[in-house]
Coordinates of C-alpha atoms in Angstrom, one line a residue:
Chain A
M95 CA 110.3 90.0 95.5
T96 CA 110.5 87.5 98.3
D97 CA 110.0 90.4 100.7
I98 CA 106.8 91.2 99.3
V99 CA 105.3 87.6 99.9
N100 CA 106.7 87.7 103.4
S101 CA 105.7 91.0 104.4
Q102 CA 102.8 91.3 106.7
A103 CA 99.2 92.2 105.5
P104 CA 97.4 95.4 106.9
V105 CA 95.9 94.5 110.2
G106 CA 92.5 95.8 109.5
R107 CA 92.2 93.6 106.3
R108 CA 93.4 90.4 107.7
E109 CA 90.5 90.0 109.8
K110 CA 88.3 89.6 107.0
I111 CA 89.8 86.9 105.4
R112 CA 90.3 83.7 107.6
L113 CA 93.8 82.5 107.3
S114 CA 94.0 78.7 107.2
W115 CA 96.3 76.1 109.0
W116 CA 98.4 76.1 106.0
D117 CA 98.7 79.5 105.7
S118 CA 100.4 79.8 109.1
A119 CA 102.4 76.5 108.1
M120 CA 103.8 78.3 105.1
K121 CA 105.5 81.1 107.2
Y122 CA 108.3 78.6 106.9
G123 CA 107.7 78.1 103.2
D124 CA 110.6 79.6 101.7
V125 CA 113.1 77.6 103.7
G126 CA 111.0 74.6 102.9
I127 CA 111.2 75.2 99.2
A128 CA 114.9 75.8 99.4
V129 CA 115.5 72.6 101.2
W130 CA 113.2 70.8 98.8
A131 CA 115.1 72.2 95.7
W132 CA 118.6 71.6 97.0
L133 CA 117.5 68.0 97.7
M134 CA 116.1 67.9 94.0
I135 CA 119.5 69.0 92.8
L136 CA 121.2 66.2 95.0
F137 CA 118.7 63.7 93.5
L138 CA 120.1 64.8 89.9
Y139 CA 123.8 64.7 90.6
L140 CA 124.1 61.8 93.3
P141 CA 123.8 59.1 90.8
I142 CA 126.5 60.8 88.4
V143 CA 128.8 61.4 91.3
V144 CA 128.5 57.8 92.3
L145 CA 129.0 56.5 88.8
I146 CA 132.4 58.5 88.7
I147 CA 133.5 57.4 92.0
F148 CA 133.1 53.8 91.2
S149 CA 134.8 54.0 87.7
F150 CA 137.8 54.0 89.8
N151 CA 137.0 50.9 92.2
Q152 CA 139.1 48.0 91.8
Q153 CA 136.4 45.4 92.6
R154 CA 134.6 44.1 89.2
L155 CA 131.8 42.4 90.5
N156 CA 129.9 44.6 92.8
V157 CA 129.8 47.9 94.2
K158 CA 131.8 47.3 97.3
W159 CA 134.6 49.6 97.5
T160 CA 137.8 48.0 97.6
G161 CA 140.5 50.3 96.5
F162 CA 141.5 53.0 93.9
T163 CA 142.6 52.0 90.5
T164 CA 142.5 53.7 87.0
E165 CA 142.9 50.4 85.1
W166 CA 139.3 50.4 83.8
Y167 CA 140.7 53.3 81.7
W168 CA 144.0 52.3 80.6
M169 CA 144.5 48.6 81.1
E170 CA 145.4 46.5 78.2
Q171 CA 143.4 43.4 77.4
R172 CA 143.6 40.9 80.6
S173 CA 141.6 37.8 81.1
Y174 CA 139.1 39.7 83.4
G175 CA 138.6 42.7 80.9
V176 CA 139.9 45.5 79.1
G177 CA 140.3 49.3 79.8
V178 CA 137.9 51.6 77.6
L179 CA 140.9 52.9 76.0
H180 CA 142.1 49.6 74.6
D181 CA 138.7 48.2 73.7
A182 CA 138.7 47.9 70.0
D183 CA 134.8 47.6 69.4
L184 CA 134.1 50.4 72.0
L185 CA 136.6 52.8 70.0
T186 CA 135.1 51.8 66.7
A187 CA 131.6 52.6 67.9
F188 CA 132.6 55.7 69.5
W189 CA 134.2 56.8 66.1
N190 CA 130.9 55.9 64.5
S191 CA 128.9 57.9 66.9
I192 CA 131.2 60.9 66.1
V193 CA 130.9 60.6 62.4
I194 CA 126.9 60.1 62.5
G195 CA 126.6 62.8 64.7
V196 CA 128.6 65.4 62.8
L197 CA 127.0 64.4 59.2
S198 CA 123.5 64.2 60.9
T199 CA 123.8 67.7 62.5
I200 CA 125.1 69.1 59.5
L201 CA 122.1 68.0 57.2
A202 CA 119.7 68.4 60.0
V203 CA 120.9 72.1 60.5
I204 CA 120.7 73.0 57.0
I205 CA 117.2 71.6 56.3
G206 CA 115.9 72.8 59.6
V207 CA 117.2 76.4 59.2
L208 CA 115.4 76.5 55.5
G209 CA 112.4 75.1 57.2
A210 CA 112.4 77.6 60.1
F211 CA 112.6 80.5 57.7
A212 CA 109.8 79.1 55.7
L213 CA 107.4 78.5 58.5
E214 CA 108.4 81.9 60.5
R215 CA 108.7 84.4 57.4
F216 CA 106.2 83.1 54.8
E217 CA 102.6 82.3 54.3
F218 CA 101.5 79.2 52.6
R219 CA 98.8 76.7 52.7
S220 CA 100.7 73.7 54.0
K221 CA 102.1 75.5 56.9
T222 CA 100.0 74.3 59.7
V223 CA 100.7 70.6 58.4
W224 CA 104.3 70.9 58.7
D225 CA 104.2 72.8 62.0
G226 CA 101.8 70.1 63.4
L227 CA 104.0 67.3 61.9
N228 CA 107.2 68.9 63.8
Y229 CA 105.7 68.9 67.2
T230 CA 104.0 65.6 66.9
K231 CA 107.4 64.2 65.9
I232 CA 109.3 65.7 68.9
I233 CA 106.5 64.4 71.3
I234 CA 105.5 60.9 70.5
A235 CA 107.4 58.1 71.9
E236 CA 110.7 57.6 70.1
I237 CA 110.1 53.7 69.8
V238 CA 107.1 54.2 67.3
A239 CA 109.1 56.3 65.0
G240 CA 112.2 53.8 65.6
V241 CA 110.1 50.6 64.5
S242 CA 108.3 52.4 61.8
T243 CA 111.4 53.7 60.1
L244 CA 112.9 50.1 60.3
I245 CA 110.2 48.8 58.4
F246 CA 110.0 51.4 55.9
F247 CA 114.0 50.8 55.3
V248 CA 113.5 47.2 54.9
K249 CA 110.7 47.7 52.5
V250 CA 112.5 50.2 50.5
Q251 CA 115.6 48.0 50.3
E252 CA 113.7 45.2 49.3
F253 CA 112.0 47.1 46.5
F254 CA 115.1 48.7 45.1
M255 CA 116.9 45.4 45.2
D256 CA 114.1 43.2 43.6
Y257 CA 113.5 45.5 40.6
L258 CA 116.7 47.6 40.1
G259 CA 119.3 45.8 42.0
W260 CA 120.3 49.1 43.9
N261 CA 121.5 48.4 47.3
I262 CA 120.4 51.9 48.5
F263 CA 119.3 51.4 52.3
P264 CA 121.3 48.2 53.8
L265 CA 120.7 48.5 57.3
G266 CA 123.7 50.2 59.0
F267 CA 125.5 53.6 58.3
R268 CA 123.1 55.1 55.8
T269 CA 119.7 54.1 57.5
V270 CA 121.1 55.3 60.9
L271 CA 122.2 58.7 59.3
V272 CA 118.8 59.1 57.8
A273 CA 116.9 58.3 60.8
H274 CA 119.1 60.7 63.1
V275 CA 118.5 63.6 60.7
A276 CA 114.8 63.0 61.0
W277 CA 114.9 62.9 64.8
S278 CA 116.9 66.3 64.9
I279 CA 115.3 68.3 62.3
P280 CA 112.3 69.1 64.2
F281 CA 114.3 70.4 67.4
V282 CA 116.5 72.6 65.1
V283 CA 113.3 74.2 63.5
V284 CA 111.9 74.8 67.1
I285 CA 115.1 76.6 68.2
V286 CA 115.8 78.5 65.1
R287 CA 112.3 79.7 64.9
A288 CA 112.3 81.0 68.4
R289 CA 115.5 83.0 67.4
L290 CA 113.7 84.4 64.3
K291 CA 110.7 85.4 66.1
G292 CA 112.8 87.9 68.3
F293 CA 114.5 89.2 65.2
D294 CA 114.2 93.0 64.6
K295 CA 113.3 93.3 61.1
A296 CA 114.4 97.0 60.8
L297 CA 118.0 95.7 60.5
E298 CA 117.1 93.9 57.4
E299 CA 115.2 96.7 56.0
A300 CA 118.0 99.0 57.0
G301 CA 120.5 96.8 54.9
S302 CA 118.2 96.8 51.7
D303 CA 117.8 100.5 51.9
L304 CA 121.6 100.9 52.0
G305 CA 121.6 99.0 48.7
S306 CA 122.1 95.6 49.7
T307 CA 121.0 92.5 47.5
P308 CA 118.7 90.1 49.5
T309 CA 121.6 87.5 49.4
G310 CA 123.9 90.0 50.7
V311 CA 121.4 91.1 53.6
F312 CA 120.8 87.4 54.4
F313 CA 124.6 86.4 54.8
R314 CA 125.7 89.9 56.3
I315 CA 122.7 90.6 58.7
T316 CA 120.5 87.6 59.0
L317 CA 122.7 85.0 59.5
P318 CA 125.0 86.7 61.9
V319 CA 122.1 87.6 64.0
I320 CA 120.5 84.2 64.3
A321 CA 124.0 82.6 64.6
P322 CA 123.7 81.7 68.3
G323 CA 120.3 80.1 67.7
I324 CA 121.8 78.0 65.1
F325 CA 124.8 77.1 67.1
A326 CA 122.6 76.2 70.0
A327 CA 120.3 74.0 67.6
A328 CA 123.4 72.5 66.1
L329 CA 124.7 71.5 69.7
L330 CA 121.4 70.0 70.6
A331 CA 121.3 68.1 67.3
F332 CA 124.5 66.6 67.9
T333 CA 123.7 65.6 71.4
L334 CA 120.6 64.0 70.3
S335 CA 122.2 62.1 67.7
F336 CA 125.5 61.0 69.8
D337 CA 123.1 59.9 72.5
D338 CA 120.3 58.3 70.6
F339 CA 119.6 54.9 71.4
T340 CA 116.1 54.0 70.5
T341 CA 116.0 54.9 67.2
T342 CA 119.6 53.5 66.5
L343 CA 118.8 50.0 68.0
F344 CA 116.0 49.5 65.4
V345 CA 117.4 50.9 62.2
T346 CA 120.9 49.8 62.5
G347 CA 122.3 46.5 61.1
P348 CA 124.5 43.9 62.8
Q349 CA 127.6 45.3 61.3
F350 CA 127.2 49.1 62.6
N351 CA 127.1 49.9 66.2
T352 CA 127.2 53.1 68.0
L353 CA 128.5 53.9 71.4
P354 CA 125.1 53.8 73.0
L355 CA 124.3 50.3 71.5
I356 CA 127.7 48.9 72.9
I357 CA 126.8 50.6 76.4
W358 CA 123.2 49.0 76.1
S359 CA 124.9 45.6 75.3
K360 CA 127.2 45.8 78.2
V361 CA 124.7 47.3 80.6
R362 CA 122.4 44.3 80.0
M363 CA 125.1 41.9 81.6
G364 CA 124.9 44.2 84.7
I365 CA 127.3 46.4 86.7
T366 CA 130.4 46.7 85.1
P367 CA 133.3 49.1 86.0
E368 CA 134.1 49.5 82.2
V369 CA 130.8 51.1 81.8
N370 CA 131.3 53.4 84.6
A371 CA 134.3 54.4 83.0
I372 CA 133.0 55.0 79.6
S373 CA 130.0 57.0 81.5
T374 CA 132.6 59.0 83.4
I375 CA 134.4 60.2 80.1
M376 CA 131.0 61.1 78.3
V377 CA 129.4 62.7 81.3
L378 CA 132.5 64.9 81.9
L379 CA 132.9 65.7 78.5
S380 CA 129.5 67.0 78.0
F381 CA 129.4 68.9 81.2
I382 CA 132.6 70.7 80.4
I383 CA 131.4 71.8 76.8
V384 CA 128.1 72.6 78.0
T385 CA 129.0 74.7 80.9
I386 CA 131.9 76.5 79.0
L387 CA 129.3 77.4 76.1
E388 CA 126.9 78.4 78.8
V389 CA 129.4 80.7 80.7
K390 CA 130.6 82.1 77.3
A391 CA 127.5 82.9 76.2
H392 CA 126.5 84.8 79.5
I393 CA 129.9 86.6 79.4
S394 CA 129.0 87.9 75.9
D395 CA 125.5 88.7 76.9
D396 CA 126.9 90.9 79.6
I397 CA 129.4 92.7 77.2
A398 CA 126.6 93.4 74.6
Chain B
M180 CA 104.3 88.0 55.4
P181 CA 105.4 87.2 51.8
R182 CA 103.3 84.7 49.8
G183 CA 104.6 82.9 46.5
L184 CA 106.9 80.2 45.9
G185 CA 109.5 81.1 48.6
G186 CA 107.8 79.4 51.6
P187 CA 107.0 76.3 49.7
L188 CA 110.4 76.2 48.2
L189 CA 112.3 76.7 51.6
V190 CA 110.3 74.2 53.4
S191 CA 110.5 71.2 50.8
P192 CA 113.8 69.7 52.1
M193 CA 112.3 69.4 55.5
A194 CA 108.8 68.4 54.2
T195 CA 110.4 65.8 51.8
W196 CA 112.4 64.3 54.8
M197 CA 109.3 64.3 57.1
V198 CA 107.1 62.7 54.5
L199 CA 109.6 60.1 53.7
F200 CA 111.1 59.1 57.1
F201 CA 108.4 59.9 59.3
L202 CA 104.8 59.9 57.7
A203 CA 105.4 57.3 55.1
P204 CA 106.8 54.7 57.9
L205 CA 103.7 55.4 60.0
F206 CA 101.7 54.8 57.1
L207 CA 103.5 51.6 56.6
I208 CA 103.2 50.5 60.1
F209 CA 99.2 50.9 59.9
I210 CA 99.3 48.8 56.9
Y211 CA 101.6 46.3 58.3
S212 CA 99.7 45.6 61.4
F213 CA 96.7 44.0 59.2
G214 CA 99.5 41.8 57.8
Y215 CA 100.5 38.4 58.5
Q216 CA 103.8 37.3 59.3
G217 CA 104.8 33.9 57.6
V218 CA 106.5 31.2 60.0
Y219 CA 109.2 30.3 57.4
D220 CA 109.3 33.1 55.3
K221 CA 109.9 36.2 57.8
S222 CA 108.5 38.9 55.5
V223 CA 105.0 40.3 56.2
K224 CA 102.4 39.3 53.6
I225 CA 99.6 41.7 52.8
T226 CA 97.3 41.2 50.1
L227 CA 94.1 42.5 48.9
H228 CA 92.3 39.3 48.6
S229 CA 91.3 37.4 51.6
S230 CA 92.3 33.9 52.4
D231 CA 90.7 31.4 54.5
N232 CA 93.6 29.7 55.7
P233 CA 96.2 32.2 56.2
E234 CA 98.5 29.9 58.2
K235 CA 98.9 27.6 54.9
D236 CA 98.7 30.1 52.1
G237 CA 101.0 32.5 54.2
V238 CA 98.6 35.6 53.3
Y239 CA 95.9 37.5 55.3
S240 CA 93.4 39.8 53.9
I241 CA 93.9 43.5 54.4
Q242 CA 90.8 43.6 56.4
S243 CA 92.0 41.2 58.8
L244 CA 92.3 42.2 62.5
H245 CA 94.3 38.9 63.3
N246 CA 97.0 40.9 65.1
Y247 CA 94.6 43.2 67.0
R248 CA 92.5 40.2 68.0
K249 CA 95.8 38.5 69.3
V250 CA 96.6 41.6 71.2
I251 CA 93.2 42.1 72.8
S252 CA 92.8 38.2 73.7
D253 CA 96.3 37.7 75.3
P254 CA 96.2 38.6 78.9
L255 CA 99.9 39.4 78.8
Y256 CA 99.1 42.7 76.8
F257 CA 96.3 43.5 78.9
K258 CA 98.7 43.4 82.0
A259 CA 101.2 45.4 79.9
F260 CA 98.4 48.1 79.1
Y261 CA 97.6 48.6 82.6
K262 CA 101.1 48.5 83.8
T263 CA 101.9 51.2 81.5
V264 CA 99.2 53.3 82.3
G265 CA 100.3 53.1 85.8
M266 CA 103.8 54.0 84.9
V267 CA 102.7 56.9 82.8
V268 CA 100.5 58.4 85.5
G269 CA 103.0 57.6 88.3
N270 CA 105.8 59.3 86.4
T271 CA 103.8 62.1 85.6
L272 CA 102.7 63.1 88.9
G273 CA 106.1 62.2 90.6
C274 CA 107.6 64.9 88.3
L275 CA 104.8 67.3 89.1
I276 CA 105.2 67.1 92.7
L277 CA 108.9 66.9 92.8
G278 CA 109.3 69.5 90.1
Y279 CA 107.0 72.0 91.2
P280 CA 108.7 73.4 94.2
L281 CA 111.9 73.1 92.3
A282 CA 110.6 75.4 89.4
Y283 CA 109.1 77.8 92.0
F284 CA 112.6 78.2 93.8
I285 CA 114.5 78.8 90.5
S286 CA 111.9 81.3 89.4
R287 CA 112.2 83.2 92.5
K288 CA 116.0 83.5 92.3
S289 CA 117.3 86.7 90.3
G290 CA 119.8 87.2 87.6
K291 CA 123.1 85.1 87.6
R292 CA 121.7 82.6 90.2
K293 CA 118.8 81.9 88.2
M294 CA 121.0 81.0 85.3
L295 CA 123.2 79.1 87.6
F296 CA 120.1 76.9 88.8
L297 CA 118.7 76.6 85.2
L298 CA 122.2 75.1 84.2
L299 CA 122.1 72.8 87.0
L300 CA 118.7 71.4 86.3
M301 CA 119.5 71.2 82.5
L302 CA 123.2 69.8 82.7
P303 CA 122.1 66.0 83.3
F304 CA 119.8 66.3 80.2
W305 CA 123.0 66.6 78.0
T306 CA 124.3 63.1 79.0
S307 CA 122.7 59.9 77.8
F308 CA 119.9 58.8 79.7
L309 CA 121.1 55.2 79.2
I310 CA 123.8 56.0 81.4
R311 CA 121.8 58.2 83.8
T312 CA 119.4 55.1 84.4
Y313 CA 122.4 52.6 84.5
A314 CA 123.7 54.9 87.5
W315 CA 120.6 53.8 89.5
I316 CA 121.4 50.1 89.3
T317 CA 124.8 51.0 91.3
I318 CA 122.6 52.6 94.0
L319 CA 119.5 50.4 94.3
D320 CA 121.2 47.1 93.8
G321 CA 120.9 44.6 96.8
T322 CA 124.5 45.0 97.5
G323 CA 124.4 48.6 96.3
L324 CA 124.9 52.0 98.1
L325 CA 121.4 52.7 99.4
N326 CA 121.5 49.3 101.0
T327 CA 125.0 49.7 102.3
F328 CA 124.1 53.1 103.8
L329 CA 120.9 52.0 105.3
T330 CA 122.5 49.0 107.0
W331 CA 125.4 51.1 108.1
V332 CA 123.1 53.7 109.6
G333 CA 121.3 51.0 111.2
V334 CA 117.7 51.6 109.8
I335 CA 117.4 47.9 108.4
D336 CA 118.9 44.7 109.0
K337 CA 118.7 43.2 105.7
P338 CA 118.9 44.5 102.1
L339 CA 115.8 46.2 100.8
G340 CA 115.0 44.7 97.2
I341 CA 114.2 47.9 95.6
L342 CA 115.9 46.9 92.1
Y343 CA 113.5 45.0 89.8
T344 CA 110.5 46.4 91.5
P345 CA 108.0 49.1 90.0
W346 CA 109.6 51.6 92.7
A347 CA 113.1 51.2 90.8
I348 CA 111.3 51.9 87.7
A349 CA 109.6 55.0 89.2
I350 CA 112.8 56.3 90.5
G351 CA 114.5 56.2 87.1
L352 CA 111.7 57.5 85.2
V353 CA 111.3 60.5 87.5
Y354 CA 115.0 61.2 87.3
D355 CA 115.1 61.2 83.6
Y356 CA 112.1 63.2 82.9
L357 CA 112.0 65.8 85.7
P358 CA 113.8 68.6 83.4
F359 CA 110.8 68.1 81.1
M360 CA 108.3 68.9 83.8
A361 CA 110.3 71.6 85.7
L362 CA 111.2 73.7 82.6
P363 CA 107.7 74.5 81.4
L364 CA 106.4 74.9 84.9
F365 CA 109.7 77.5 85.5
V366 CA 108.5 79.1 82.3
S367 CA 104.8 79.8 83.5
I368 CA 105.7 80.5 87.2
E369 CA 108.1 83.4 85.5
K370 CA 105.3 84.9 83.6
I371 CA 103.3 85.6 86.4
E372 CA 103.2 89.5 87.3
P373 CA 104.6 90.0 90.7
A374 CA 102.3 92.6 91.4
L375 CA 99.6 90.2 91.7
F376 CA 101.4 88.4 94.7
E377 CA 101.8 91.9 96.1
A378 CA 98.0 92.5 95.6
S379 CA 97.0 89.1 97.0
K380 CA 99.0 89.9 99.9
D381 CA 97.5 93.4 100.3
L382 CA 94.2 91.9 100.4
G383 CA 94.9 89.8 103.3
A384 CA 95.6 86.4 101.8
G385 CA 98.1 84.2 103.4
R386 CA 100.8 82.3 101.5
W387 CA 98.9 79.1 101.1
T388 CA 95.8 81.0 100.0
T389 CA 98.2 82.9 97.4
F390 CA 99.5 79.8 96.1
R391 CA 96.0 78.1 95.8
R392 CA 94.1 81.1 94.3
V393 CA 97.0 83.0 92.6
T394 CA 100.2 80.9 91.7
L395 CA 98.2 77.4 90.9
P396 CA 95.5 78.9 88.6
L397 CA 98.0 80.9 86.6
T398 CA 100.5 77.9 86.1
V399 CA 97.9 75.6 85.0
P400 CA 99.0 75.9 81.2
G401 CA 102.5 75.0 82.4
I402 CA 101.2 72.1 84.4
V403 CA 99.4 70.7 81.3
A404 CA 102.4 71.3 79.2
G405 CA 104.8 69.6 81.6
C406 CA 102.4 66.7 81.8
L407 CA 102.1 66.4 78.1
L408 CA 106.0 66.3 77.9
C409 CA 106.3 64.0 80.5
G410 CA 103.4 61.6 80.1
I411 CA 103.4 61.1 76.2
P412 CA 106.9 59.8 75.7
T413 CA 106.7 57.5 78.8
T414 CA 104.0 55.7 77.2
G415 CA 106.6 54.1 74.9
E416 CA 109.5 53.8 77.5
F417 CA 111.3 50.3 77.4
V418 CA 114.7 51.1 78.6
V419 CA 114.1 52.0 82.0
P420 CA 111.5 49.3 82.5
M421 CA 114.0 46.8 81.1
L422 CA 116.9 47.9 83.0
L423 CA 115.5 48.8 86.4
G424 CA 112.5 46.6 86.1
G425 CA 113.9 43.4 85.2
D426 CA 112.3 40.7 82.8
K427 CA 109.3 40.2 85.1
I428 CA 107.5 43.7 84.5
V429 CA 106.5 43.8 81.0
V430 CA 105.0 47.0 79.7
W431 CA 103.7 48.1 76.5
G432 CA 107.1 49.6 75.1
S433 CA 108.9 46.4 76.1
S434 CA 106.3 44.3 74.4
I435 CA 107.1 46.2 71.2
Y436 CA 110.6 45.7 71.6
K437 CA 110.0 41.9 72.2
A438 CA 107.9 41.8 68.9
F439 CA 110.6 43.3 66.6
L440 CA 113.8 41.9 68.3
A441 CA 113.0 38.7 70.0
Y442 CA 110.2 37.1 68.2
R443 CA 110.7 38.9 65.0
D444 CA 107.0 39.2 64.3
Q445 CA 107.0 42.7 62.6
A446 CA 103.1 42.5 61.9
L447 CA 102.2 42.0 65.6
G448 CA 104.8 44.6 66.5
S449 CA 103.4 47.0 64.0
A450 CA 99.9 46.3 65.6
L451 CA 101.3 47.2 69.0
S452 CA 103.1 50.5 67.9
N453 CA 100.1 51.4 66.1
I454 CA 97.7 51.2 69.0
L455 CA 100.3 53.2 71.1
L456 CA 100.5 55.7 68.1
M457 CA 96.8 56.2 68.1
V458 CA 96.6 56.5 71.9
M459 CA 99.4 59.3 71.8
L460 CA 97.6 61.1 68.9
A461 CA 94.2 61.0 70.6
V462 CA 95.9 62.8 73.7
I463 CA 97.7 65.4 71.4
V464 CA 94.6 66.1 69.5
L465 CA 92.7 66.5 72.7
Y466 CA 95.1 69.0 74.2
V467 CA 95.1 71.0 71.0
K468 CA 91.2 71.1 71.0
L469 CA 91.3 72.2 74.7
W470 CA 94.2 74.6 75.0
G471 CA 95.2 75.5 71.2
T472 CA 99.0 75.3 70.1
E473 CA 99.9 78.4 71.9
E474 CA 101.5 76.9 75.0
F475 CA 104.1 74.9 73.2

């Protein structure tokens, strides 16, 4: 393809269009673009590499390299800090993030898959409303959703406590879970819908022609075909929940912390090697998981 | 497509969730933004009858624009507003300029290499943006890597103070939002029929002319979608400005953060959020009117 762009135009034609100075400069365009692209890749990865390297630095107060250590990972409580694997607050928050992530993913995937089916396969009046609402939720600044959900939970809690004595939405685990599900649903719907769009309906028709019930067709044909889409959606939903900071910051209570909230409170104090260590663990985990899944997906693509 | 009860039935869990935990809260902040926050009793009072002395009675009429008046009359919010506009425009343009050649480069690769570069582009997106923003502190700090490096090379004699300036915010934002711009650009460059480049070449156009007259016009939908995906979420950004811009630079998002978590004035915070929401909705509606919903 690049050859087409590079090859010389017919000589007779060239006289008719005057080549600008830019055109002659662009002879080296391919090299320029490649250099630029590699610089961008460097830009994307440099901070992450720096983060990882400095999680092994002995120096605590600034980024001067003073020697290699792994104490920010393993160290027991000392006067000047504690290794991340012995930091009780951090471990609790990590566990909370995992629990919230798993539960919100399950809920968001169930609700989102049903919604995607409704929007892609059925015709009904309010369809455009839900569609528009989903896209709006994805694109608007998260802070607005965060603060409004906070006020909503406070108000609902007040109402139920005052009139019925029910403690249904104390700020904490439940409110964070509900808000994360609301945050993930639109993303699940978009991904699963894209998978449903490329679905060959003849497969389903064949299934029912061969005498399968609609439920049978769904579980034995439709679900296996869209499974990669559902899996991708679940992975995204978990990541969104696990990394979510803005919504969680507003809707949680003082007793319930997730990992990003702990990181925020540490980062506000400035550079600390502990944060580098947590970050390194999180970055490497997500890189390894995503890379493995991506490579696996392409290997199976090649086989198919 | 089938009609009947199937669709509404399947959509109902999602609809319930979205109405309860997205629409109802937005409606609530709309109401709250007209409310009045008591000084002693920290709950927001909203009543339908007006009170002439809200400070004393602790109530304010629902027609009251008390909070909006506060926002308009305080120069602090005016400053926050124009700084936010600058931040959004800067981030969007920055992502566009940095991202376009990158997207072009990836779209010209074939098969496995294309997938590899897309993976490289998307990988950082899977880690927390809080961590990615924090990483820049290490680099931009007065004693940080950039200064150490530049001093070592001999370009500068005393450290550059980049951290806690608008430049630091710009770097952090462009870093966080680059994939959101590069992906839609990549998709729209991919869509261009290769024969068009060939035709342009055969007709005697040089590379620059081909870019200006063929590639650029055909990728306008991608550019617009990318600008929207970068620009709209940036309006409410507060993490990057607070971490990399320090306390001196206050943008709209950080004033909402402060209203809720520092002054605990939910009514004022609601008014600020509501203004932001209206601006975002206006841009979305404008986009849909001009371009339709196809490009999403």
